[in-house]
Amino acid sequence: MQPYTATSKPSSLMIRNQSKHLLFHCKLTNSHRKELQKKKGLIKKEASKMGSWIIE
């Protein structure tokens, strides 16, 4: 896994828009699953997974 920079790919603008969309989608799914995960204490794990997944 390697974080990309703005100049590493010619389609950096597309990547930025895609990551914005992913973040928005994650917020939606997070709000739906937050209560279930809160009981199991998985929110922190999920957040760290989410962060690395977006950069991937």
Short mmCIF file of N, CA and C in Angstrom, two decimals:
data_model
loop_
_atom_site.label_atom_id
_atom_site.label_comp_id
_atom_site.label_asym_id
_atom_site.label_seq_id
_atom_site.Cartn_x
_atom_site.Cartn_y
_atom_site.Cartn_z
N MET A 1 0.84 -1.20 0.00
CA MET A 1 0.00 0.00 0.00
C MET A 1 0.88 1.25 0.00
N GLN A 2 0.55 2.17 -0.90
CA GLN A 2 1.41 3.34 -1.05
C GLN A 2 0.55 4.58 -1.29
N PRO A 3 0.61 5.56 -0.41
CA PRO A 3 -0.17 6.79 -0.60
C PRO A 3 0.29 7.55 -1.83
N TYR A 4 -0.66 7.99 -2.63
CA TYR A 4 -0.31 8.70 -3.86
C TYR A 4 -0.22 10.20 -3.61
N THR A 5 0.60 10.86 -4.41
CA THR A 5 0.68 12.32 -4.36
C THR A 5 -0.14 12.89 -5.50
N ALA A 6 -0.28 14.20 -5.54
CA ALA A 6 -1.12 14.84 -6.55
C ALA A 6 -0.53 14.66 -7.94
N THR A 7 0.79 14.41 -8.03
CA THR A 7 1.44 14.35 -9.34
C THR A 7 1.81 12.93 -9.74
N SER A 8 1.51 11.95 -8.91
CA SER A 8 1.92 10.58 -9.21
C SER A 8 1.11 9.99 -10.36
N LYS A 9 -0.09 10.52 -10.60
CA LYS A 9 -0.92 10.00 -11.68
C LYS A 9 -1.52 11.16 -12.48
N PRO A 10 -1.68 10.97 -13.79
CA PRO A 10 -2.25 12.04 -14.63
C PRO A 10 -3.71 12.33 -14.28
N SER A 11 -4.39 11.33 -13.72
CA SER A 11 -5.81 11.52 -13.39
C SER A 11 -5.98 11.86 -11.92
N SER A 12 -5.11 12.73 -11.40
CA SER A 12 -5.17 13.05 -9.97
C SER A 12 -6.48 13.74 -9.62
N LEU A 13 -7.01 14.54 -10.54
CA LEU A 13 -8.27 15.22 -10.28
C LEU A 13 -9.39 14.20 -10.11
N MET A 14 -9.40 13.21 -11.00
CA MET A 14 -10.42 12.16 -10.91
C MET A 14 -10.29 11.42 -9.58
N ILE A 15 -9.05 11.14 -9.19
CA ILE A 15 -8.82 10.43 -7.93
C ILE A 15 -9.34 11.25 -6.76
N ARG A 16 -9.10 12.57 -6.79
CA ARG A 16 -9.57 13.43 -5.71
C ARG A 16 -11.08 13.37 -5.62
N ASN A 17 -11.75 13.48 -6.76
CA ASN A 17 -13.21 13.44 -6.76
C ASN A 17 -13.71 12.09 -6.25
N GLN A 18 -13.03 11.03 -6.67
CA GLN A 18 -13.43 9.68 -6.25
C GLN A 18 -13.30 9.53 -4.74
N SER A 19 -12.18 10.03 -4.19
CA SER A 19 -11.98 9.90 -2.75
C SER A 19 -13.02 10.71 -1.99
N LYS A 20 -13.40 11.88 -2.54
CA LYS A 20 -14.47 12.67 -1.91
C LYS A 20 -15.75 11.84 -1.86
N HIS A 21 -16.07 11.21 -2.99
CA HIS A 21 -17.28 10.40 -3.06
C HIS A 21 -17.21 9.24 -2.07
N LEU A 22 -16.03 8.60 -1.98
CA LEU A 22 -15.86 7.50 -1.04
C LEU A 22 -16.05 7.97 0.39
N LEU A 23 -15.48 9.14 0.71
CA LEU A 23 -15.64 9.68 2.05
C LEU A 23 -17.11 9.89 2.37
N PHE A 24 -17.85 10.48 1.42
CA PHE A 24 -19.27 10.72 1.63
C PHE A 24 -20.01 9.40 1.84
N HIS A 25 -19.69 8.41 1.01
CA HIS A 25 -20.32 7.10 1.13
C HIS A 25 -20.00 6.47 2.48
N CYS A 26 -18.75 6.61 2.90
CA CYS A 26 -18.35 6.05 4.20
C CYS A 26 -19.14 6.69 5.33
N LYS A 27 -19.35 8.01 5.23
CA LYS A 27 -20.13 8.70 6.27
C LYS A 27 -21.53 8.13 6.34
N LEU A 28 -22.14 7.90 5.17
CA LEU A 28 -23.50 7.35 5.15
C LEU A 28 -23.53 5.97 5.80
N THR A 29 -22.63 5.08 5.36
CA THR A 29 -22.64 3.73 5.91
C THR A 29 -22.25 3.74 7.38
N ASN A 30 -21.35 4.65 7.75
CA ASN A 30 -20.96 4.75 9.16
C ASN A 30 -22.17 5.10 10.02
N SER A 31 -22.96 6.07 9.58
CA SER A 31 -24.12 6.48 10.38
C SER A 31 -25.10 5.32 10.54
N HIS A 32 -25.17 4.46 9.51
CA HIS A 32 -26.08 3.31 9.60
C HIS A 32 -25.54 2.25 10.55
N ARG A 33 -24.22 2.02 10.50
CA ARG A 33 -23.64 0.92 11.28
C ARG A 33 -23.09 1.36 12.62
N LYS A 34 -23.10 2.66 12.88
CA LYS A 34 -22.43 3.17 14.07
C LYS A 34 -22.96 2.52 15.34
N GLU A 35 -24.27 2.43 15.46
CA GLU A 35 -24.86 1.91 16.70
C GLU A 35 -24.51 0.43 16.90
N LEU A 36 -24.52 -0.34 15.82
CA LEU A 36 -24.17 -1.76 15.94
C LEU A 36 -22.71 -1.91 16.35
N GLN A 37 -21.84 -1.11 15.72
CA GLN A 37 -20.41 -1.22 16.01
C GLN A 37 -20.09 -0.68 17.40
N LYS A 38 -20.85 0.32 17.84
CA LYS A 38 -20.58 0.91 19.15
C LYS A 38 -20.67 -0.16 20.25
N LYS A 39 -21.63 -1.06 20.11
CA LYS A 39 -21.82 -2.10 21.12
C LYS A 39 -20.61 -3.05 21.16
N LYS A 40 -20.01 -3.29 19.99
CA LYS A 40 -18.88 -4.21 19.93
C LYS A 40 -17.55 -3.48 20.05
N GLY A 41 -17.59 -2.15 20.03
CA GLY A 41 -16.35 -1.39 20.17
C GLY A 41 -15.45 -1.51 18.95
N LEU A 42 -16.05 -1.60 17.75
CA LEU A 42 -15.26 -1.78 16.54
C LEU A 42 -15.07 -0.48 15.77
N ILE A 43 -15.59 0.62 16.31
CA ILE A 43 -15.55 1.87 15.56
C ILE A 43 -14.11 2.28 15.26
N LYS A 44 -13.25 2.17 16.26
CA LYS A 44 -11.86 2.58 16.06
C LYS A 44 -11.18 1.71 15.02
N LYS A 45 -11.40 0.41 15.09
CA LYS A 45 -10.84 -0.51 14.09
C LYS A 45 -11.33 -0.13 12.70
N GLU A 46 -12.63 0.07 12.58
CA GLU A 46 -13.22 0.39 11.29
C GLU A 46 -12.66 1.69 10.74
N ALA A 47 -12.50 2.68 11.62
CA ALA A 47 -11.98 3.97 11.19
C ALA A 47 -10.57 3.83 10.64
N SER A 48 -9.73 3.07 11.32
CA SER A 48 -8.36 2.90 10.84
C SER A 48 -8.35 2.11 9.53
N LYS A 49 -9.22 1.11 9.43
CA LYS A 49 -9.32 0.37 8.17
C LYS A 49 -9.79 1.29 7.05
N MET A 50 -10.80 2.11 7.35
CA MET A 50 -11.36 3.02 6.37
C MET A 50 -10.29 3.97 5.85
N GLY A 51 -9.49 4.52 6.77
CA GLY A 51 -8.47 5.48 6.37
C GLY A 51 -7.47 4.87 5.40
N SER A 52 -6.96 3.68 5.72
CA SER A 52 -5.97 3.05 4.85
C SER A 52 -6.62 2.62 3.54
N TRP A 53 -7.89 2.25 3.58
CA TRP A 53 -8.58 1.81 2.37
C TRP A 53 -8.73 2.97 1.38
N ILE A 54 -9.01 4.17 1.88
CA ILE A 54 -9.19 5.33 1.01
C ILE A 54 -7.87 5.69 0.34
N ILE A 55 -6.77 5.61 1.08
CA ILE A 55 -5.47 5.97 0.51
C ILE A 55 -5.00 4.91 -0.48
N GLU A 56 -5.46 3.70 -0.30
CA GLU A 56 -4.98 2.56 -1.10
C GLU A 56 -4.99 2.86 -2.59
#
